[in-house]
Short mmCIF file of C-alpha atoms in Angstrom, two decimals:
data_model
loop_
_atom_site.label_atom_id
_atom_site.label_comp_id
_atom_site.label_asym_id
_atom_site.label_seq_id
_atom_site.Cartn_x
_atom_site.Cartn_y
_atom_site.Cartn_z
CA UNK A 296 -1.80 80.76 90.89
CA UNK A 297 1.54 78.94 88.81
CA UNK A 298 0.20 75.57 87.73
CA UNK A 299 4.19 74.43 87.76
CA UNK A 300 4.09 75.74 91.03
CA UNK A 301 1.12 73.23 91.80
CA UNK A 302 2.71 70.49 89.98
CA UNK A 303 5.76 70.75 91.62
CA UNK A 304 4.38 70.72 94.80
CA UNK A 305 2.20 67.60 94.55
CA UNK A 306 5.27 65.98 93.06
CA UNK A 307 7.26 66.78 96.34
CA UNK A 308 3.84 65.62 98.58
CA UNK A 309 3.95 62.32 96.52
CA UNK A 310 7.45 61.99 96.76
CA UNK A 311 7.26 62.09 100.38
CA UNK A 312 4.61 59.92 100.96
CA UNK A 313 6.07 57.38 99.07
CA UNK A 314 9.83 57.67 100.40
CA UNK A 315 7.67 57.64 103.98
CA UNK A 316 5.99 54.12 102.78
CA UNK A 317 9.10 52.79 101.25
CA UNK A 318 10.72 53.29 104.51
CA UNK A 319 8.12 51.91 106.98
CA UNK A 320 7.74 49.21 104.72
CA UNK A 321 11.16 48.37 103.62
CA UNK A 322 11.92 45.72 106.67
CA UNK A 323 8.54 43.38 106.42
CA UNK A 324 9.95 41.80 109.29
CA UNK A 325 9.97 44.77 111.71
CA UNK A 326 6.17 46.11 112.00
CA UNK A 327 4.76 48.69 113.86
CA UNK A 328 3.34 46.87 117.34
CA UNK A 329 0.46 47.96 118.97
CA UNK A 330 -1.10 45.75 122.38
CA UNK A 331 -4.88 46.84 123.43
CA UNK A 332 -4.86 45.67 126.98
CA UNK A 333 -8.32 45.73 128.57
CA UNK A 334 -9.30 45.81 132.52
CA UNK A 335 -11.18 42.73 133.70
CA UNK A 336 -12.83 42.28 130.16
CA UNK A 337 -14.45 38.64 130.05
CA UNK A 338 -13.51 35.64 127.81
CA UNK A 339 -17.29 35.92 127.05
CA UNK A 340 -17.71 39.72 126.72
CA UNK A 341 -17.53 39.72 122.63
CA UNK A 342 -19.71 38.81 119.93
CA UNK A 343 -17.49 36.71 118.37
CA UNK A 344 -16.93 34.19 121.46
CA UNK A 345 -20.73 34.17 121.79
CA UNK A 346 -22.31 37.09 123.62
CA UNK A 347 -25.63 37.21 122.54
CA UNK A 348 -26.32 40.55 122.47
CA UNK A 349 -23.55 41.08 119.68
CA UNK A 350 -22.32 44.33 120.14
CA UNK A 351 -18.90 44.43 119.84
CA UNK A 352 -19.10 44.69 115.57
CA UNK A 353 -15.58 45.93 115.06
CA UNK A 354 -13.98 43.46 117.21
CA UNK A 355 -15.95 40.56 115.90
CA UNK A 356 -14.79 41.97 112.04
CA UNK A 357 -11.13 42.01 113.50
CA UNK A 358 -11.19 38.48 114.55
CA UNK A 359 -12.44 37.59 111.06
CA UNK A 360 -10.12 39.58 109.38
CA UNK A 361 -7.26 37.77 111.82
CA UNK A 362 -6.55 35.12 114.21
CA UNK A 363 -9.15 34.14 116.97
CA UNK A 364 -7.21 32.74 120.46
CA UNK A 365 -9.62 30.91 122.08
CA UNK A 366 -6.96 29.53 124.11
CA UNK A 367 -5.44 32.58 125.85
CA UNK A 368 -4.66 33.17 129.49
CA UNK A 369 -3.56 35.89 131.49
CA UNK A 370 -0.11 35.30 134.01
CA UNK A 371 -2.11 36.08 136.90
CA UNK A 372 -5.79 36.67 138.21
CA UNK A 373 -5.36 40.22 139.14
CA UNK A 374 -3.97 43.46 137.13
CA UNK A 375 -0.34 44.14 138.42
CA UNK A 376 1.27 40.98 138.64
CA UNK A 377 -0.57 40.50 134.96
CA UNK A 378 0.39 43.52 133.82
CA UNK A 379 3.97 42.97 134.78
CA UNK A 380 4.14 39.43 133.23
CA UNK A 381 2.97 40.46 129.63
CA UNK A 382 5.68 43.48 129.79
CA UNK A 383 8.65 41.42 131.02
CA UNK A 384 7.85 37.98 129.05
CA UNK A 385 7.83 36.49 132.80
CA UNK A 386 5.68 35.16 135.56
CA UNK A 387 4.82 37.30 138.44
CA UNK A 388 6.84 34.92 141.00
CA UNK A 389 9.97 36.23 138.96
CA UNK A 390 9.98 39.76 138.05
CA UNK A 391 9.07 40.45 141.89
CA UNK A 392 5.03 41.47 141.15
CA UNK A 393 3.87 38.95 143.90
CA UNK A 394 4.02 38.95 148.16
CA UNK A 395 5.10 36.27 150.27
CA UNK A 396 2.71 38.49 153.53
CA UNK A 397 0.35 35.21 153.12
CA UNK A 398 0.19 31.56 151.14
CA UNK A 399 -1.51 32.57 147.84
CA UNK A 400 -2.56 36.23 147.79
CA UNK A 401 -3.42 38.18 145.19
CA UNK A 402 -1.59 41.65 145.23
CA UNK A 403 -1.38 44.64 143.54
CA UNK A 404 -0.31 48.25 143.73
CA UNK A 405 -2.72 50.35 145.49
CA UNK A 406 -1.43 54.04 146.34
CA UNK A 407 0.21 52.94 149.90
CA UNK A 408 2.56 50.09 148.15
CA UNK A 409 6.31 50.86 148.29
CA UNK A 410 7.57 48.75 145.85
CA UNK A 411 6.90 48.69 141.80
CA UNK A 412 8.52 47.20 138.81
CA UNK A 413 11.96 46.32 139.84
CA UNK A 414 14.89 48.27 137.22
CA UNK A 415 16.76 44.60 136.53
CA UNK A 416 13.70 44.28 134.91
CA UNK A 417 13.57 44.34 131.19
CA UNK A 418 10.32 45.90 129.20
CA UNK A 419 9.61 45.57 126.09
CA UNK A 420 9.72 49.51 124.98
CA UNK A 421 13.10 48.96 126.71
CA UNK A 422 13.98 45.89 124.07
CA UNK A 423 12.46 47.98 121.36
CA UNK A 424 14.59 51.12 121.38
CA UNK A 425 17.28 48.77 120.54
CA UNK A 426 15.27 48.30 117.11
CA UNK A 427 14.72 52.16 116.66
CA UNK A 428 11.52 52.46 118.22
CA UNK A 429 9.41 55.03 119.38
CA UNK A 430 7.31 53.84 122.58
CA UNK A 431 4.19 55.04 124.21
CA UNK A 432 1.42 53.64 126.66
CA UNK A 433 -2.21 54.87 126.83
CA UNK A 434 -4.11 54.38 130.15
CA UNK A 435 -3.61 52.20 132.74
CA UNK A 436 0.00 51.38 134.23
CA UNK A 437 -0.21 49.85 137.55
CA UNK A 438 3.41 49.04 138.25
CA UNK A 439 4.07 51.36 140.90
CA UNK A 440 3.57 54.78 141.73
CA UNK A 441 7.00 56.59 142.79
CA UNK A 442 8.86 58.22 140.49
CA UNK A 443 11.51 55.38 139.78
CA UNK A 444 9.08 52.90 138.68
CA UNK A 445 6.92 54.97 136.07
CA UNK A 446 7.06 54.49 132.57
CA UNK A 447 9.52 56.72 131.07
CA UNK A 448 11.88 55.47 133.38
CA UNK A 449 11.49 52.10 132.10
CA UNK A 450 11.55 52.44 128.03
CA UNK A 451 8.35 54.77 127.47
CA UNK A 452 8.84 57.87 125.34
CA UNK A 453 5.63 58.88 125.89
CA UNK A 454 2.72 58.27 128.13
CA UNK A 455 -0.84 59.80 128.72
CA UNK A 456 -2.72 58.15 131.71
CA UNK A 457 -2.83 56.95 135.24
CA UNK A 458 0.00 55.47 137.62
CA UNK A 459 -2.95 53.43 139.45
CA UNK A 460 -6.63 52.34 139.48
CA UNK A 461 -9.68 54.82 138.73
CA UNK A 462 -11.81 53.08 141.62
CA UNK A 463 -11.34 55.21 144.19
CA UNK A 464 -10.98 57.84 145.89
CA UNK A 465 -13.63 59.37 144.61
CA UNK A 466 -12.86 63.56 146.98
CA UNK A 467 -10.92 65.36 147.82
CA UNK A 468 -12.49 65.53 151.03
CA UNK A 469 -11.46 62.04 152.08
CA UNK A 470 -8.06 61.07 153.72
CA UNK A 471 -6.35 60.04 150.28
CA UNK A 472 -5.15 61.96 147.22
CA UNK A 473 -7.20 61.18 144.36
CA UNK A 474 -5.01 59.29 141.16
CA UNK A 475 -3.38 61.63 139.31
CA UNK A 476 -3.62 61.50 135.66
CA UNK A 477 0.27 62.34 133.72
CA UNK A 478 0.65 63.78 130.25
CA UNK A 479 4.37 62.42 130.16
CA UNK A 480 6.57 63.33 133.00
CA UNK A 481 4.35 65.55 135.14
CA UNK A 482 0.25 65.07 136.44
CA UNK A 483 -2.50 67.32 134.58
CA UNK A 484 -5.28 66.61 137.28
CA UNK A 485 -6.75 64.83 139.14
CA UNK A 486 -9.21 61.95 138.68
CA UNK A 487 -12.78 62.32 140.09
CA UNK A 488 -11.27 66.56 139.87
CA UNK A 489 -10.32 67.39 136.49
CA UNK A 490 -11.07 64.13 135.16
CA UNK A 491 -14.43 63.16 136.15
CA UNK A 492 -16.48 59.85 136.41
CA UNK A 493 -19.79 60.25 137.53
CA UNK A 494 -20.56 57.30 139.65
CA UNK A 495 -23.80 57.72 139.24
CA UNK A 496 -24.43 57.67 135.62
CA UNK A 497 -21.06 56.28 134.56
CA UNK A 498 -20.67 58.75 132.14
CA UNK A 499 -17.35 59.94 132.05
CA UNK A 500 -14.98 61.19 128.73
CA UNK A 501 -12.10 59.05 129.68
CA UNK A 502 -12.10 57.01 126.68
CA UNK A 503 -12.60 59.39 124.41
CA UNK A 504 -9.37 61.02 125.18
CA UNK A 505 -7.46 57.69 125.33
CA UNK A 506 -8.74 57.23 121.75
CA UNK A 507 -7.70 60.72 120.60
CA UNK A 508 -4.20 59.84 122.40
CA UNK A 509 -4.30 57.02 120.21
CA UNK A 510 -5.33 58.21 116.82
CA UNK A 511 -3.08 61.37 117.54
CA UNK A 512 -0.02 59.14 118.00
CA UNK A 513 -0.59 56.78 114.93
CA UNK A 514 -0.52 59.76 112.77
CA UNK A 515 2.55 61.66 114.42
CA UNK A 516 4.41 58.65 113.84
CA UNK A 517 2.94 57.91 110.20
CA UNK A 518 3.75 61.02 108.88
CA UNK A 519 7.80 60.89 110.64
CA UNK A 520 8.32 57.47 108.95
CA UNK A 521 8.93 56.60 112.55
CA UNK A 522 8.53 52.91 113.87
CA UNK A 523 6.28 52.92 116.66
CA UNK A 524 5.23 50.58 119.63
CA UNK A 525 1.81 51.68 121.20
CA UNK A 526 0.46 50.25 124.77
CA UNK A 527 -3.09 50.83 124.79
CA UNK A 528 -3.93 49.86 128.58
CA UNK A 529 -7.43 51.98 128.64
CA UNK A 530 -9.21 50.98 131.75
CA UNK A 531 -13.00 51.68 131.34
CA UNK A 532 -14.32 48.06 132.43
CA UNK A 533 -12.75 48.19 135.67
CA UNK A 534 -15.43 48.64 137.88
CA UNK A 535 -16.82 51.90 138.17
CA UNK A 536 -17.71 51.36 134.63
CA UNK A 537 -17.81 54.14 132.27
CA UNK A 538 -18.66 55.29 129.47
CA UNK A 539 -19.27 58.88 127.24
CA UNK A 540 -22.10 60.06 126.99
CA UNK A 541 -23.05 58.92 123.34
CA UNK A 542 -22.80 55.40 125.13
CA UNK A 543 -24.27 55.97 128.17
CA UNK A 544 -27.87 53.63 128.07
CA UNK A 545 -27.20 52.53 124.69
CA UNK A 546 -26.29 48.72 125.67
CA UNK A 547 -28.62 45.69 126.24
CA UNK A 548 -26.39 44.70 128.96
CA UNK A 549 -26.19 48.10 131.26
CA UNK A 550 -23.42 49.95 132.17
CA UNK A 551 -20.72 47.71 131.41
CA UNK A 552 -22.31 46.48 128.05
CA UNK A 553 -21.62 50.65 127.21
CA UNK A 554 -18.21 50.58 128.18
CA UNK A 555 -17.91 47.45 126.18
CA UNK A 556 -19.27 49.06 123.30
CA UNK A 557 -17.26 52.29 123.41
CA UNK A 558 -14.19 50.33 123.68
CA UNK A 559 -15.86 47.88 120.20
CA UNK A 560 -16.15 51.59 118.54
CA UNK A 561 -12.73 53.08 119.28
CA UNK A 562 -11.17 50.02 118.52
CA UNK A 563 -12.71 49.55 114.95
CA UNK A 564 -11.81 53.51 115.12
CA UNK A 565 -8.00 52.80 115.39
CA UNK A 566 -7.77 50.16 112.97
CA UNK A 567 -9.68 52.29 110.11
CA UNK A 568 -7.09 54.68 111.35
CA UNK A 569 -3.90 52.56 110.47
CA UNK A 570 -5.42 51.68 107.14
CA UNK A 571 -5.86 55.55 106.48
CA UNK A 572 -2.58 55.89 106.91
CA UNK A 573 -1.54 53.43 104.94
CA UNK A 574 0.25 51.11 107.30
CA UNK A 575 -2.48 48.94 108.31
CA UNK A 576 0.05 46.01 106.44
CA UNK A 577 2.96 47.18 109.05
CA UNK A 578 1.23 47.44 112.24
CA UNK A 579 0.70 43.89 113.98
CA UNK A 580 -2.22 44.73 116.23
CA UNK A 581 -3.18 42.45 118.96
CA UNK A 582 -6.27 43.03 121.66
CA UNK A 583 -6.45 41.20 125.12
CA UNK A 584 -7.46 41.25 128.88
CA UNK A 585 -5.62 41.57 131.52
CA UNK A 586 -7.97 39.11 133.95
CA UNK A 587 -10.77 37.48 134.16
CA UNK A 588 -14.17 39.32 134.12
CA UNK A 589 -14.70 41.20 138.16
CA UNK A 590 -17.68 39.09 139.05
CA UNK A 591 -17.86 40.26 142.55
CA UNK A 592 -18.94 43.72 140.92
CA UNK A 593 -22.19 42.00 139.01
CA UNK A 594 -24.62 42.00 138.21
CA UNK A 595 -24.44 45.66 137.09
CA UNK A 596 -20.36 46.54 136.39
CA UNK A 597 -19.49 42.87 135.89
CA UNK A 598 -18.28 41.04 132.13
CA UNK A 599 -18.35 37.31 131.42
CA UNK A 600 -16.42 34.53 131.72
CA UNK A 601 -18.83 32.41 129.61
CA UNK A 602 -18.72 28.90 130.26
CA UNK A 603 -16.00 29.13 132.60
CA UNK A 604 -15.37 29.08 136.28
CA UNK A 605 -15.42 31.81 138.64
CA UNK A 606 -13.23 34.87 137.67
CA UNK A 607 -11.11 37.13 138.65
CA UNK A 608 -9.15 36.89 141.58
CA UNK A 609 -9.52 33.05 141.06
CA UNK A 610 -6.89 30.38 139.09
CA UNK A 611 -10.23 28.84 137.97
CA UNK A 612 -10.17 29.20 133.76
CA UNK A 613 -13.01 32.29 134.58
CA UNK A 614 -10.31 34.01 136.17
CA UNK A 615 -7.68 33.56 133.94
CA UNK A 616 -8.94 32.70 130.33
CA UNK A 617 -9.00 35.81 128.30
CA UNK A 618 -10.68 37.25 125.47
CA UNK A 619 -7.37 37.58 122.00
CA UNK A 620 -7.42 38.38 118.46
CA UNK A 621 -4.23 38.91 116.55
CA UNK A 622 -4.91 41.58 113.35
CA UNK A 623 -2.10 41.84 111.02
CA UNK A 624 -3.44 42.31 107.08
CA UNK A 625 -1.52 40.57 104.22
CA UNK A 626 0.44 38.72 107.05
CA UNK A 627 -2.24 36.67 109.25
CA UNK A 628 -4.35 34.80 106.67
CA UNK A 629 -8.23 35.98 107.77
CA UNK A 630 -10.48 34.08 109.54
CA UNK A 631 -8.42 31.53 111.42
CA UNK A 632 -8.51 30.50 114.64
CA UNK A 633 -5.75 28.83 116.99
CA UNK A 634 -5.80 26.98 119.17
CA UNK A 635 -2.04 27.38 120.73
CA UNK A 636 -2.52 27.98 124.40
CA UNK A 637 -1.32 30.99 124.71
CA UNK A 638 -0.23 33.67 127.19
CA UNK A 639 0.46 37.32 127.89
CA UNK A 640 3.70 36.54 128.15
CA UNK A 641 4.36 35.75 124.81
CA UNK A 642 3.80 39.38 123.53
CA UNK A 643 7.12 40.17 125.07
CA UNK A 644 8.98 37.54 123.21
CA UNK A 645 6.76 37.62 119.84
CA UNK A 646 7.32 41.64 120.07
CA UNK A 647 10.66 41.20 120.05
CA UNK A 648 11.06 38.67 117.07
CA UNK A 649 8.52 41.04 114.83
CA UNK A 650 11.06 43.58 115.56
CA UNK A 651 14.18 41.64 114.69
CA UNK A 652 15.57 41.42 118.12
CA UNK A 653 16.68 38.40 120.10
CA UNK A 654 15.29 37.89 123.64
CA UNK A 655 17.45 38.50 126.94
CA UNK A 656 19.97 35.71 127.44
CA UNK A 657 20.56 36.26 130.97
CA UNK A 658 17.18 35.84 132.67
CA UNK A 659 14.42 33.12 132.75
CA UNK A 660 11.84 33.66 130.04
CA UNK A 661 8.04 32.12 129.84
CA UNK A 662 6.88 33.91 127.05
CA UNK A 663 7.23 32.09 123.36
CA UNK A 664 7.67 33.25 120.57
CA UNK A 665 3.98 33.28 118.63
CA UNK A 666 5.62 34.32 115.26
CA UNK A 667 4.99 30.66 113.54
CA UNK A 668 1.56 30.24 115.34
CA UNK A 669 0.65 33.57 113.80
CA UNK A 670 2.05 33.20 110.27
CA UNK A 671 2.01 29.56 110.05
CA UNK A 672 -0.64 28.34 112.04
CA UNK A 673 1.18 25.92 113.82
CA UNK A 674 0.73 24.64 117.29
CA UNK A 675 3.51 24.86 119.93
CA UNK A 676 2.67 22.80 123.04
CA UNK A 677 3.70 24.14 125.75
CA UNK A 678 2.22 24.27 129.59
CA UNK A 679 0.64 26.92 131.70
CA UNK A 680 1.22 27.75 135.56
CA UNK A 681 -1.47 29.18 137.30
CA UNK A 682 -0.29 31.52 140.28
CA UNK A 683 -1.46 32.92 142.82
CA UNK A 684 0.81 35.20 145.16
CA UNK A 685 3.46 33.41 145.51
CA UNK A 686 1.80 29.45 144.88
CA UNK A 687 2.05 27.81 141.85
CA UNK A 688 -2.28 26.79 141.93
CA UNK A 689 -2.76 24.39 138.75
CA UNK A 690 -0.87 23.60 135.20
CA UNK A 691 -2.65 23.07 131.97
CA UNK A 692 -0.84 20.24 129.81
CA UNK A 693 -3.26 19.97 126.31
CA UNK A 694 -6.58 20.03 127.13
CA UNK A 695 -5.81 18.58 130.67
CA UNK A 696 -5.67 20.83 133.37
CA UNK A 697 -4.47 19.70 137.26
CA UNK A 698 -5.37 21.74 140.62
CA UNK A 699 -2.77 21.57 143.06
CA UNK A 700 -4.51 24.11 145.60
CA UNK A 701 -7.45 25.19 144.91
CA UNK A 702 -9.34 28.13 146.77
CA UNK A 703 -12.01 30.76 145.88
CA UNK A 704 -11.72 33.53 148.27
CA UNK A 705 -11.80 33.28 152.62
CA UNK A 706 -14.78 33.01 154.79
CA UNK A 707 -14.32 36.65 156.03
CA UNK A 708 -14.32 38.19 152.83
CA UNK A 709 -17.49 35.90 151.07
CA UNK A 710 -19.32 37.15 154.38
CA UNK A 711 -18.72 40.49 153.45
CA UNK A 712 -20.49 39.96 150.33
CA UNK A 713 -17.28 39.52 148.23
CA UNK A 714 -17.93 36.11 146.10
CA UNK A 715 -15.40 35.38 143.35
CA UNK A 716 -17.85 32.58 142.19
CA UNK A 717 -21.35 33.37 142.59
CA UNK A 718 -23.89 31.07 141.88
CA UNK A 719 -20.83 28.89 140.68
CA UNK A 720 -20.43 26.94 144.20
CA UNK A 721 -18.91 23.46 142.81
CA UNK A 722 -18.10 20.87 145.75
CA UNK A 723 -14.45 19.39 146.19
CA UNK A 724 -13.45 22.24 143.18
CA UNK A 725 -14.34 25.72 144.89
CA UNK A 726 -13.93 26.69 148.49
CA UNK A 727 -13.16 29.41 150.77
CA UNK A 728 -10.24 27.76 152.57
CA UNK A 729 -7.05 26.62 150.99
CA UNK A 730 -7.04 23.22 150.18
CA UNK A 731 -4.25 21.38 149.62
CA UNK A 732 -3.86 18.61 146.67
CA UNK A 733 -0.50 18.00 145.89
CA UNK A 734 -0.29 14.96 146.28
CA UNK A 735 -3.69 14.22 144.18
CA UNK A 736 -4.39 16.98 142.40
CA UNK A 737 -7.60 17.34 140.57
CA UNK A 738 -7.49 16.96 137.16
CA UNK A 739 -10.26 17.46 134.69
CA UNK A 740 -9.93 17.79 130.54
CA UNK A 741 -11.09 21.46 129.71
CA UNK A 742 -12.43 20.65 125.86
CA UNK A 743 -15.09 18.09 127.43
CA UNK A 744 -15.72 20.23 131.25
CA UNK A 745 -14.94 23.81 130.36
CA UNK A 746 -16.78 24.65 133.43
CA UNK A 747 -14.48 22.74 135.44
CA UNK A 748 -16.93 21.18 136.85
CA UNK A 749 -16.46 17.21 137.02
CA UNK A 750 -13.00 16.17 137.96
CA UNK A 751 -11.38 13.23 136.07
CA UNK A 752 -11.70 10.16 138.42
CA UNK A 753 -8.11 9.19 140.07
CA UNK A 754 -8.97 5.54 139.76
CA UNK A 755 -8.95 5.89 136.07
CA UNK A 756 -6.23 4.57 133.69
CA UNK A 757 -7.00 8.32 132.37
CA UNK A 758 -6.01 9.99 135.52
CA UNK A 759 -2.63 8.16 136.20
CA UNK A 760 -1.57 8.05 132.62
CA UNK A 761 -2.24 12.58 132.69
CA UNK A 762 -0.51 12.39 135.92
CA UNK A 763 2.57 10.89 134.71
CA UNK A 764 2.64 13.20 131.82
CA UNK A 765 2.02 16.71 134.07
CA UNK A 766 3.90 15.73 136.90
CA UNK A 767 7.78 15.72 135.00
CA UNK A 768 6.66 19.24 133.93
CA UNK A 769 5.47 20.75 137.59
CA UNK A 770 8.62 19.10 139.22
CA UNK A 771 10.66 20.57 136.19
CA UNK A 772 9.55 24.30 137.11
CA UNK A 773 9.54 24.33 140.82
CA UNK A 774 13.17 22.74 141.30
CA UNK A 775 14.57 25.26 138.46
CA UNK A 776 12.19 28.06 139.72
CA UNK A 777 14.15 31.54 140.94
CA UNK A 778 11.51 33.98 142.96
CA UNK A 779 12.06 37.34 142.47
CA UNK A 780 12.53 40.03 145.31
CA UNK A 781 8.76 40.15 146.18
CA UNK A 782 7.78 43.98 145.73
CA UNK A 783 4.56 43.91 147.13
CA UNK A 784 5.11 43.13 150.57
CA UNK A 785 5.46 46.80 152.19
CA UNK A 786 2.89 49.60 152.47
CA UNK A 787 3.70 53.08 153.77
CA UNK A 788 0.88 55.91 153.54
CA UNK A 789 3.71 58.41 153.39
CA UNK A 790 4.39 57.19 149.58
CA UNK A 791 1.03 58.11 148.13
CA UNK A 792 0.21 60.16 145.52
CA UNK A 793 0.52 63.51 147.51
CA UNK A 794 2.92 65.76 145.21
CA UNK A 795 3.41 63.77 141.71
CA UNK A 796 5.34 66.01 139.47
CA UNK A 797 3.94 69.34 138.10
CA UNK A 798 1.42 69.18 141.08
CA UNK A 799 3.32 72.55 142.13
CA UNK A 800 2.05 73.89 138.99
CA UNK A 801 -1.77 73.35 139.47
CA UNK A 802 -1.74 73.71 142.64
CA UNK A 803 -2.78 70.52 143.59
CA UNK A 804 0.25 69.46 146.08
CA UNK A 805 -0.71 67.79 148.87
CA UNK A 806 1.37 67.55 152.51
CA UNK A 807 1.56 63.55 153.13
CA UNK A 808 2.31 62.11 156.49
CA UNK A 809 5.73 60.96 157.69
CA UNK A 810 6.96 57.58 156.96
CA UNK A 811 5.50 54.53 158.58
CA UNK A 812 5.80 51.77 156.66
CA UNK A 813 3.96 48.10 157.75
CA UNK A 814 3.36 45.34 156.24
CA UNK A 815 0.62 45.30 153.74
CA UNK A 816 -2.59 42.83 154.16
CA UNK A 817 -4.09 41.27 151.13
CA UNK A 818 -6.97 39.23 152.07
CA UNK A 819 -7.80 37.83 148.83
#
């Protein structure tokens, strides 16, 4: 072979790589952005937060190389509202992801939901388009499954995943359609038919599929020198918990631990791929969860909320405090811990800031720009509001948390065996009736009392001082709050996943019933 030809070819390849790298790194303030959102993963599920089996070496290393956030929160103790808040930077009460069909009721987007993310809401990928980003969602959407609500209608350029959760139905013989899996704008199969999850063994290849989608996307964007946003929203730690064959039976924690091990392995490979492609220093990665561990699925299929009270569905710490890690080599100093009160809503504002964009000014945003926290480890004072449906249940300021309403779950649900606080009954705090404390909030010092077990005495000087600090913040919030149109009020069997786009090609279209809407019932 001609040596000169080989030499010129190598020069061309080298020049392409160099020009690509130069293009990607030309604006250090505009990195690629990856948000990894887990499903029902608890604060206490990572070794770096004290999980004793130490089966998350890659996530622990990610924390050692980046910044750990012990005080990071979801915007709601349930999946759909939390995801809507992350992508819009707004509380669910503002973006419409709540219900008024009952007081303080958790609501989400099952197949029969009529609503979804409103067209008026602006999502992260829609904003990032202005800075030239290409965006992909991998995994669970859960912001409405009717065509107008799907990801490609709200700024995403690519999608591989499902519009609803994988918890059922489990057979096409049932009266409701199995959940479709989409590749971009068309379904490519359904859960439990083409994408199997073995309910007996917990074996499924879904996490591997989601991993390969992520790795392939990173390679394509790195090769094309295209700045990108990737929303990696896998759902393997939501019951029924699943893992691939390689991980089944490998954890000391049972099936749930198997799923966590596979997630950890996947995160490690994604970070390694960024390094292999030479774009790690120009990629901001954030790992967190949509709500606390679902203790009602325990002990076999639930995670750990560490020292915190209760779990998913509640506004106690176990329901809304999340594992959170930021990673950006060369920018975020390694081995840092930030005690900033953070929220998934901050990922909206922070992503825009990293991309060099100004946030929209025509709406109220609840997310903060955390760039100074990430780069300089500053602390920004701010409240954290804990909402359950249409009610503000609690607020945190500094180390103090004040409960204005308390409720675990109803007697009706509890008697059916559904317990959001198993083994954690706390007098005056947990209850199966809604308890109002607006005139005399229950206040805890979360530094001294992580488990919310010992309310500060109302007669103490400490209580009076804290109440004087918190009350004006709550009053201002309530006075200025303009609730959005509730999207989770109406249900209709006719809107279920009977005939998603692409079903004709697969022979998987189903005939649904005539429309007959009703007010959704939310027991939790």
